[in-house]
PDB file of C-alpha atoms in Angstrom:
ATOM      1  CA  UNK Q 749     -14.017  10.494   8.806  1.00  0.00           C
ATOM      2  CA  UNK Q 750     -15.398  13.275   5.969  1.00  0.00           C
ATOM      3  CA  UNK Q 751     -14.061  15.603   4.117  1.00  0.00           C
ATOM      4  CA  UNK Q 752     -13.868  18.714   6.577  1.00  0.00           C
ATOM      5  CA  UNK Q 753     -12.250  16.200   9.787  1.00  0.00           C
ATOM      6  CA  UNK Q 754      -9.422  15.393   7.265  1.00  0.00           C
ATOM      7  CA  UNK Q 755      -8.790  19.017   6.959  1.00  0.00           C
ATOM      8  CA  UNK Q 756      -9.565  19.800  11.005  1.00  0.00           C
ATOM      9  CA  UNK Q 757      -6.459  17.022  11.036  1.00  0.00           C
ATOM     10  CA  UNK Q 758      -4.530  17.690   8.811  1.00  0.00           C
ATOM     11  CA  UNK Q 759      -3.058  21.494  10.749  1.00  0.00           C
ATOM     12  CA  UNK Q 760      -0.867  21.755   8.175  1.00  0.00           C
ATOM     13  CA  UNK Q 761       2.406  20.486   7.166  1.00  0.00           C
ATOM     14  CA  UNK Q 762       1.233  16.677   7.546  1.00  0.00           C
ATOM     15  CA  UNK Q 763       3.991  14.254   9.696  1.00  0.00           C
ATOM     16  CA  UNK Q 764       2.969  11.248  11.238  1.00  0.00           C
ATOM     17  CA  UNK Q 765       4.015  10.186  14.769  1.00  0.00           C
ATOM     18  CA  UNK Q 766       7.562   8.556  13.657  1.00  0.00           C
ATOM     19  CA  UNK Q 767       8.616   7.560  16.887  1.00  0.00           C
ATOM     20  CA  UNK Q 768      10.857   4.467  17.096  1.00  0.00           C
ATOM     21  CA  UNK Q 769      11.198   4.557  13.585  1.00  0.00           C
ATOM     22  CA  UNK Q 770      14.901   4.046  11.681  1.00  0.00           C
ATOM     23  CA  UNK Q 771      15.732   6.564   9.057  1.00  0.00           C
ATOM     24  CA  UNK Q 772      17.274   6.161   5.380  1.00  0.00           C
ATOM     25  CA  UNK Q 773      17.269   8.688   3.317  1.00  0.00           C
ATOM     26  CA  UNK Q 774      13.246   9.908   2.813  1.00  0.00           C
ATOM     27  CA  UNK Q 775      11.818   6.888   3.810  1.00  0.00           C
ATOM     28  CA  UNK Q 776      10.786   6.117   8.086  1.00  0.00           C
ATOM     29  CA  UNK Q 777      10.853   2.304   9.093  1.00  0.00           C
ATOM     30  CA  UNK Q 778       9.647   0.461  11.808  1.00  0.00           C
ATOM     31  CA  UNK Q 779      10.898  -2.894  12.623  1.00  0.00           C
ATOM     32  CA  UNK Q 780       9.018  -5.647  13.191  1.00  0.00           C
ATOM     33  CA  UNK Q 781       8.215  -9.080  14.107  1.00  0.00           C
ATOM     34  CA  UNK Q 782       8.698  -9.868  10.157  1.00  0.00           C
ATOM     35  CA  UNK Q 783      11.592  -6.669   9.482  1.00  0.00           C
ATOM     36  CA  UNK Q 784      11.572  -3.441   9.063  1.00  0.00           C
ATOM     37  CA  UNK Q 785       8.868  -1.876   7.283  1.00  0.00           C
ATOM     38  CA  UNK Q 786       8.049   1.465   5.852  1.00  0.00           C
ATOM     39  CA  UNK Q 787       5.712   3.143   8.279  1.00  0.00           C
ATOM     40  CA  UNK Q 788       3.806   4.157   5.709  1.00  0.00           C
ATOM     41  CA  UNK Q 789       2.366   3.332   2.112  1.00  0.00           C
ATOM     42  CA  UNK Q 790       4.871   4.679  -0.147  1.00  0.00           C
ATOM     43  CA  UNK Q 791       4.039   8.725  -0.371  1.00  0.00           C
ATOM     44  CA  UNK Q 792       4.202  11.215  -3.642  1.00  0.00           C
ATOM     45  CA  UNK Q 793       7.097  13.210  -1.595  1.00  0.00           C
ATOM     46  CA  UNK Q 794       9.055  10.170  -0.974  1.00  0.00           C
ATOM     47  CA  UNK Q 795       8.920   8.836  -4.379  1.00  0.00           C
ATOM     48  CA  UNK Q 796       9.409  12.909  -5.602  1.00  0.00           C
ATOM     49  CA  UNK Q 797      13.084  12.441  -3.765  1.00  0.00           C
ATOM     50  CA  UNK Q 798      13.637   9.444  -5.241  1.00  0.00           C
ATOM     51  CA  UNK Q 799      12.730   9.575  -8.289  1.00  0.00           C
ATOM     52  CA  UNK Q 800      11.184  12.238 -10.211  1.00  0.00           C
ATOM     53  CA  UNK Q 801       9.176  11.263 -12.627  1.00  0.00           C
ATOM     54  CA  UNK Q 802       5.650  13.427 -14.230  1.00  0.00           C
ATOM     55  CA  UNK Q 803       3.762   9.906 -13.149  1.00  0.00           C
ATOM     56  CA  UNK Q 804      -0.043  10.133 -12.963  1.00  0.00           C
ATOM     57  CA  UNK Q 805      -1.477  11.667  -9.767  1.00  0.00           C
ATOM     58  CA  UNK Q 806      -4.727  13.121 -10.551  1.00  0.00           C
ATOM     59  CA  UNK Q 807      -4.533  17.346  -9.117  1.00  0.00           C
ATOM     60  CA  UNK Q 808      -8.115  18.107  -7.139  1.00  0.00           C
ATOM     61  CA  UNK Q 809      -8.775  21.462  -5.371  1.00  0.00           C
ATOM     62  CA  UNK Q 810      -9.676  18.309  -2.279  1.00  0.00           C
ATOM     63  CA  UNK Q 811      -6.164  17.556  -2.702  1.00  0.00           C
ATOM     64  CA  UNK Q 812      -3.261  20.518  -3.805  1.00  0.00           C
ATOM     65  CA  UNK Q 813      -3.148  21.279   0.108  1.00  0.00           C
ATOM     66  CA  UNK Q 814      -1.406  17.140   1.044  1.00  0.00           C
ATOM     67  CA  UNK Q 815      -0.173  16.497  -2.515  1.00  0.00           C
ATOM     68  CA  UNK Q 816       2.516  15.441  -0.779  1.00  0.00           C
ATOM     69  CA  UNK Q 817       1.099  13.584   1.492  1.00  0.00           C
ATOM     70  CA  UNK Q 818      -0.775  11.187  -0.141  1.00  0.00           C
ATOM     71  CA  UNK Q 819       0.368   7.511  -2.503  1.00  0.00           C
ATOM     72  CA  UNK Q 820       2.737   6.811  -4.543  1.00  0.00           C
ATOM     73  CA  UNK Q 821      -0.654   5.489  -6.797  1.00  0.00           C
ATOM     74  CA  UNK Q 822      -0.122   4.761 -10.923  1.00  0.00           C
ATOM     75  CA  UNK Q 823       2.284   2.687 -10.680  1.00  0.00           C
ATOM     76  CA  UNK Q 824       3.592  -0.311 -12.014  1.00  0.00           C
ATOM     77  CA  UNK Q 825       5.553  -3.389 -10.981  1.00  0.00           C
ATOM     78  CA  UNK Q 826       7.940  -1.620 -13.740  1.00  0.00           C
ATOM     79  CA  UNK Q 827       7.512   1.382 -11.945  1.00  0.00           C
ATOM     80  CA  UNK Q 828       8.730   0.523  -9.100  1.00  0.00           C
ATOM     81  CA  UNK Q 829      11.776  -1.808  -9.756  1.00  0.00           C
ATOM     82  CA  UNK Q 830      12.676   1.514 -11.075  1.00  0.00           C
ATOM     83  CA  UNK Q 831      12.787   3.159  -7.548  1.00  0.00           C
ATOM     84  CA  UNK Q 832      13.867   0.039  -5.452  1.00  0.00           C
ATOM     85  CA  UNK Q 833      17.468   0.826  -7.612  1.00  0.00           C
ATOM     86  CA  UNK Q 834      17.506   4.313  -7.932  1.00  0.00           C
ATOM     87  CA  UNK Q 835      17.307   4.148  -4.103  1.00  0.00           C
ATOM     88  CA  UNK Q 836      19.595   1.773  -3.322  1.00  0.00           C
ATOM     89  CA  UNK Q 837      22.232   3.628  -5.666  1.00  0.00           C
ATOM     90  CA  UNK Q 838      22.126   6.363  -3.974  1.00  0.00           C
ATOM     91  CA  UNK Q 839      21.634   4.932  -0.660  1.00  0.00           C
ATOM     92  CA  UNK Q 840      23.477   1.574   0.394  1.00  0.00           C
ATOM     93  CA  UNK Q 841      20.199  -0.170   1.461  1.00  0.00           C
ATOM     94  CA  UNK Q 842      18.985  -2.846   0.182  1.00  0.00           C
ATOM     95  CA  UNK Q 843      13.924  -2.590  -0.278  1.00  0.00           C
ATOM     96  CA  UNK Q 844      11.843  -5.303  -1.527  1.00  0.00           C
ATOM     97  CA  UNK Q 845       8.243  -5.667  -1.733  1.00  0.00           C
ATOM     98  CA  UNK Q 846       6.877  -7.193   1.102  1.00  0.00           C
ATOM     99  CA  UNK Q 847       5.284 -11.108  -0.349  1.00  0.00           C
ATOM    100  CA  UNK Q 848       0.986 -11.106   0.595  1.00  0.00           C
ATOM    101  CA  UNK Q 849       1.433 -13.224   3.437  1.00  0.00           C
ATOM    102  CA  UNK Q 850       3.867 -10.472   5.406  1.00  0.00           C
ATOM    103  CA  UNK Q 851       1.487  -7.837   4.034  1.00  0.00           C
ATOM    104  CA  UNK Q 852      -1.778  -9.831   5.705  1.00  0.00           C
ATOM    105  CA  UNK Q 853       0.156 -10.529   9.037  1.00  0.00           C
ATOM    106  CA  UNK Q 854       0.679  -7.115   9.381  1.00  0.00           C
ATOM    107  CA  UNK Q 855      -2.986  -6.522   8.502  1.00  0.00           C
ATOM    108  CA  UNK Q 856      -3.883  -8.170  10.945  1.00  0.00           C
ATOM    109  CA  UNK Q 857      -1.976  -6.896  13.482  1.00  0.00           C
ATOM    110  CA  UNK Q 858      -4.689  -3.615  13.195  1.00  0.00           C
ATOM    111  CA  UNK Q 859      -7.446  -5.968  14.618  1.00  0.00           C
ATOM    112  CA  UNK Q 860      -6.087  -8.575  16.567  1.00  0.00           C
ATOM    113  CA  UNK Q 861      -3.733  -5.844  19.311  1.00  0.00           C
ATOM    114  CA  UNK Q 862      -4.650  -5.606  22.234  1.00  0.00           C
ATOM    115  CA  UNK Q 863      -5.349  -9.859  22.420  1.00  0.00           C
ATOM    116  CA  UNK Q 864      -8.290  -9.357  19.979  1.00  0.00           C
ATOM    117  CA  UNK Q 865     -10.272  -6.772  21.916  1.00  0.00           C
ATOM    118  CA  UNK Q 866     -10.233  -4.053  18.519  1.00  0.00           C
ATOM    119  CA  UNK Q 867     -11.656  -6.927  16.640  1.00  0.00           C
ATOM    120  CA  UNK Q 868     -15.080  -5.503  15.865  1.00  0.00           C
ATOM    121  CA  UNK Q 869     -18.646  -6.863  15.991  1.00  0.00           C
ATOM    122  CA  UNK Q 870     -19.793  -5.246  12.914  1.00  0.00           C
ATOM    123  CA  UNK Q 871     -18.077  -4.459   9.545  1.00  0.00           C
ATOM    124  CA  UNK Q 872     -18.852  -1.564   8.057  1.00  0.00           C
ATOM    125  CA  UNK Q 873     -17.672   0.675  10.987  1.00  0.00           C
ATOM    126  CA  UNK Q 874     -14.172  -0.084  10.160  1.00  0.00           C
ATOM    127  CA  UNK Q 875     -14.575   3.400   7.694  1.00  0.00           C
ATOM    128  CA  UNK Q 876     -12.437   4.232  10.218  1.00  0.00           C
ATOM    129  CA  UNK Q 877      -8.627   2.206   8.731  1.00  0.00           C
ATOM    130  CA  UNK Q 878      -9.767   4.184   5.317  1.00  0.00           C
ATOM    131  CA  UNK Q 879     -12.425   3.706   3.845  1.00  0.00           C
ATOM    132  CA  UNK Q 880     -13.771   6.901   2.115  1.00  0.00           C
ATOM    133  CA  UNK Q 881     -15.081   8.675  -1.128  1.00  0.00           C
ATOM    134  CA  UNK Q 882     -11.427   9.762  -2.014  1.00  0.00           C
ATOM    135  CA  UNK Q 883      -8.389   9.419  -0.860  1.00  0.00           C
ATOM    136  CA  UNK Q 884      -6.946  10.584   1.550  1.00  0.00           C
ATOM    137  CA  UNK Q 885      -3.326  11.527   2.706  1.00  0.00           C
ATOM    138  CA  UNK Q 886      -1.907   8.523   4.844  1.00  0.00           C
ATOM    139  CA  UNK Q 887      -1.442   8.299   8.637  1.00  0.00           C
ATOM    140  CA  UNK Q 888      -4.965   9.185   8.722  1.00  0.00           C
ATOM    141  CA  UNK Q 889      -6.081   6.642  10.596  1.00  0.00           C
ATOM    142  CA  UNK Q 890      -5.625   4.353  13.719  1.00  0.00           C
ATOM    143  CA  UNK Q 891      -1.261   3.047  13.803  1.00  0.00           C
ATOM    144  CA  UNK Q 892      -1.287  -0.552  14.890  1.00  0.00           C
ATOM    145  CA  UNK Q 893       0.607  -2.651  17.400  1.00  0.00           C
ATOM    146  CA  UNK Q 894       3.670  -2.598  15.257  1.00  0.00           C
ATOM    147  CA  UNK Q 895       3.401   0.945  14.644  1.00  0.00           C
ATOM    148  CA  UNK Q 896       2.145   1.340  10.609  1.00  0.00           C
ATOM    149  CA  UNK Q 897       0.189   2.692   9.305  1.00  0.00           C
ATOM    150  CA  UNK Q 898      -2.362   2.174   6.419  1.00  0.00           C
ATOM    151  CA  UNK Q 899      -1.891  -1.560   6.599  1.00  0.00           C
ATOM    152  CA  UNK Q 900      -5.957  -2.109   4.745  1.00  0.00           C
ATOM    153  CA  UNK Q 901      -7.429   0.016   3.077  1.00  0.00           C
ATOM    154  CA  UNK Q 902      -5.897   3.676   1.942  1.00  0.00           C
ATOM    155  CA  UNK Q 903      -4.499   1.260  -1.456  1.00  0.00           C
ATOM    156  CA  UNK Q 904      -4.162  -1.388  -3.070  1.00  0.00           C
ATOM    157  CA  UNK Q 905      -0.353  -2.430  -2.260  1.00  0.00           C
ATOM    158  CA  UNK Q 906       1.589  -4.438  -5.003  1.00  0.00           C
ATOM    159  CA  UNK Q 907       3.112  -7.729  -3.157  1.00  0.00           C
ATOM    160  CA  UNK Q 908       6.784  -9.484  -3.992  1.00  0.00           C
ATOM    161  CA  UNK Q 909       5.993 -12.338  -4.455  1.00  0.00           C
ATOM    162  CA  UNK Q 910       5.589 -14.349  -8.159  1.00  0.00           C
ATOM    163  CA  UNK Q 911       2.244 -15.952  -9.479  1.00  0.00           C
ATOM    164  CA  UNK Q 912       1.292 -18.719 -11.789  1.00  0.00           C
ATOM    165  CA  UNK Q 913       1.317 -16.442 -15.436  1.00  0.00           C
ATOM    166  CA  UNK Q 914      -2.004 -16.362 -17.733  1.00  0.00           C
ATOM    167  CA  UNK Q 915      -2.115 -17.597 -21.110  1.00  0.00           C
ATOM    168  CA  UNK Q 916      -4.347 -15.761 -23.095  1.00  0.00           C
ATOM    169  CA  UNK Q 917      -5.163 -17.588 -27.135  1.00  0.00           C
ATOM    170  CA  UNK Q 918      -5.620 -14.622 -29.387  1.00  0.00           C
ATOM    171  CA  UNK Q 919      -7.945 -15.009 -32.247  1.00  0.00           C
ATOM    172  CA  UNK Q 920      -5.596 -15.932 -34.677  1.00  0.00           C
ATOM    173  CA  UNK Q 921      -4.648 -18.948 -32.368  1.00  0.00           C
ATOM    174  CA  UNK Q 922      -1.206 -17.023 -31.244  1.00  0.00           C
ATOM    175  CA  UNK Q 923      -1.014 -18.339 -27.599  1.00  0.00           C
ATOM    176  CA  UNK Q 924       0.106 -14.431 -25.314  1.00  0.00           C
ATOM    177  CA  UNK Q 925       1.868 -15.156 -22.078  1.00  0.00           C
ATOM    178  CA  UNK Q 926       1.120 -12.060 -19.275  1.00  0.00           C
ATOM    179  CA  UNK Q 927       2.513 -11.910 -15.480  1.00  0.00           C
ATOM    180  CA  UNK Q 928       0.112 -11.638 -12.654  1.00  0.00           C
ATOM    181  CA  UNK Q 929       0.384 -10.566  -9.747  1.00  0.00           C
ATOM    182  CA  UNK Q 930      -0.265 -10.444  -6.326  1.00  0.00           C
ATOM    183  CA  UNK Q 931      -2.404  -7.126  -4.498  1.00  0.00           C
ATOM    184  CA  UNK Q 932      -3.318  -6.764  -1.243  1.00  0.00           C
ATOM    185  CA  UNK Q 933      -5.755  -5.064   0.845  1.00  0.00           C
ATOM    186  CA  UNK Q 934      -7.890  -3.067  -0.378  1.00  0.00           C
ATOM    187  CA  UNK Q 935      -8.350   0.949  -1.007  1.00  0.00           C
ATOM    188  CA  UNK Q 936     -10.330   4.292   0.034  1.00  0.00           C
ATOM    189  CA  UNK Q 937     -12.913   2.886  -3.869  1.00  0.00           C
ATOM    190  CA  UNK Q 938     -13.603  -0.430  -1.432  1.00  0.00           C
ATOM    191  CA  UNK Q 939     -15.980  -0.557   1.520  1.00  0.00           C
ATOM    192  CA  UNK Q 940     -14.342  -2.369   4.231  1.00  0.00           C
ATOM    193  CA  UNK Q 941     -17.503  -4.994   4.649  1.00  0.00           C
ATOM    194  CA  UNK Q 942     -16.144  -6.118   1.239  1.00  0.00           C
ATOM    195  CA  UNK Q 943     -12.021  -6.198   1.752  1.00  0.00           C
ATOM    196  CA  UNK Q 944     -11.625  -7.286   5.768  1.00  0.00           C
ATOM    197  CA  UNK Q 945     -11.363 -11.299   6.334  1.00  0.00           C
ATOM    198  CA  UNK Q 946     -14.137 -13.581   7.003  1.00  0.00           C
ATOM    199  CA  UNK Q 947     -13.010 -14.171  11.039  1.00  0.00           C
ATOM    200  CA  UNK Q 948     -13.971  -9.987  10.952  1.00  0.00           C
ATOM    201  CA  UNK Q 949     -17.197 -10.285   8.863  1.00  0.00           C
ATOM    202  CA  UNK Q 950     -15.787  -9.521   5.975  1.00  0.00           C
ATOM    203  CA  UNK Q 951     -16.325 -10.872   2.483  1.00  0.00           C
ATOM    204  CA  UNK Q 952     -12.440 -12.133   2.449  1.00  0.00           C
ATOM    205  CA  UNK Q 953     -11.382  -9.839  -0.709  1.00  0.00           C
ATOM    206  CA  UNK Q 954      -7.943  -9.081   0.625  1.00  0.00           C
ATOM    207  CA  UNK Q 955      -5.796  -9.924  -2.582  1.00  0.00           C
ATOM    208  CA  UNK Q 956      -6.924 -10.295  -5.972  1.00  0.00           C
ATOM    209  CA  UNK Q 957      -3.702 -10.450  -9.214  1.00  0.00           C
ATOM    210  CA  UNK Q 958      -3.527  -8.008 -11.427  1.00  0.00           C
ATOM    211  CA  UNK Q 959      -1.051  -7.620 -14.536  1.00  0.00           C
ATOM    212  CA  UNK Q 960       2.725  -6.885 -13.729  1.00  0.00           C
ATOM    213  CA  UNK Q 961       2.175  -3.821 -15.759  1.00  0.00           C
ATOM    214  CA  UNK Q 962      -0.933  -2.755 -14.624  1.00  0.00           C
ATOM    215  CA  UNK Q 963      -1.440   1.093 -12.470  1.00  0.00           C
ATOM    216  CA  UNK Q 964      -4.582   2.220 -11.588  1.00  0.00           C
ATOM    217  CA  UNK Q 965      -5.268   6.187  -8.840  1.00  0.00           C
ATOM    218  CA  UNK Q 966      -6.440   3.463  -6.251  1.00  0.00           C
ATOM    219  CA  UNK Q 967      -3.062   1.413  -6.393  1.00  0.00           C
ATOM    220  CA  UNK Q 968       0.274   1.919  -4.637  1.00  0.00           C
ATOM    221  CA  UNK Q 969       2.503  -0.001  -2.196  1.00  0.00           C
ATOM    222  CA  UNK Q 970       4.945  -0.137   0.194  1.00  0.00           C
ATOM    223  CA  UNK Q 971       8.445  -1.820   1.066  1.00  0.00           C
ATOM    224  CA  UNK Q 972      10.483  -3.790   3.636  1.00  0.00           C
ATOM    225  CA  UNK Q 973      14.706  -3.486   4.179  1.00  0.00           C
ATOM    226  CA  UNK Q 974      16.175  -6.601   2.801  1.00  0.00           C
ATOM    227  CA  UNK Q 975      18.166  -8.304   5.771  1.00  0.00           C
ATOM    228  CA  UNK Q 976      21.556  -9.899   5.603  1.00  0.00           C
ATOM    229  CA  UNK Q 977      18.841 -13.511   6.432  1.00  0.00           C
ATOM    230  CA  UNK Q 978      15.639 -11.604   3.504  1.00  0.00           C
ATOM    231  CA  UNK Q 979      14.430 -15.216   2.908  1.00  0.00           C
ATOM    232  CA  UNK Q 980      11.414 -13.436   0.592  1.00  0.00           C
ATOM    233  CA  UNK Q 981       8.809 -16.074   2.913  1.00  0.00           C
ATOM    234  CA  UNK Q 982       5.247 -15.198   3.690  1.00  0.00           C
ATOM    235  CA  UNK Q 983       5.376 -13.863   7.526  1.00  0.00           C
ATOM    236  CA  UNK Q 984       1.904 -15.612   6.875  1.00  0.00           C
ATOM    237  CA  UNK Q 985      -0.447 -17.226   4.697  1.00  0.00           C
ATOM    238  CA  UNK Q 986      -3.207 -15.111   3.081  1.00  0.00           C
ATOM    239  CA  UNK Q 987      -5.711 -16.474   0.488  1.00  0.00           C
ATOM    240  CA  UNK Q 988      -8.899 -14.819  -0.580  1.00  0.00           C
ATOM    241  CA  UNK Q 989     -10.066 -13.181  -3.988  1.00  0.00           C
ATOM    242  CA  UNK Q 990     -12.249  -9.518  -5.029  1.00  0.00           C
ATOM    243  CA  UNK Q 991     -14.050  -9.100  -8.242  1.00  0.00           C
ATOM    244  CA  UNK Q 992     -11.398  -8.721 -11.152  1.00  0.00           C
ATOM    245  CA  UNK Q 993     -12.697  -6.353 -12.950  1.00  0.00           C
ATOM    246  CA  UNK Q 994     -11.850  -2.998 -11.998  1.00  0.00           C
ATOM    247  CA  UNK Q 995     -13.129  -0.172 -13.637  1.00  0.00           C
TER     248      UNK Q 995
END
């Protein structure tokens, strides 16, 4: 989808199909086999309704009209923790980040729905799922069988499972340890072929570990509601890597 098509599809106030969704404050969730998950990654409007703040969101002439529908990016895990805490205090509904396994499970419904009929023969045709030359509003692509948008592509999404911390030895001998956390799904900056699983003919680079306090203009998040019996277990296995050198 090019810029002209994006503008044509936007048609003023951006909305997305939320039939069957459950609303909690500004968040809309779909009931899925692994829990209630936000229909899209958290948007800038949703972020500012819960936690007004001046995050470093780049504004250009291309995105001014649909600023509110762009994903909330440049967020660290610390920022997300503050967002969740403020939301829970206001609406008394608990949320958390999905694990990488849950992300994998929900994302694969993009491709294996309808009994696998949607699996493409050529990964280069996956651009309709979000891989563009610029960031676009959420919910501009295909909706999955679970009623979710942007599970692959659009923006990388932080995961809730922990990974082993990394130790770095400084020149003076001091050992510095920093926490790593998984990020899942690729973004508008990556080719579909680089990110999607090998079962789809891709390079399997849909997950990598990053410093928990990094942020980027293509890194966002979505949430899953914490149920009474929530254990935070993976909804499936997820493996793979992507080059950790990010510019």
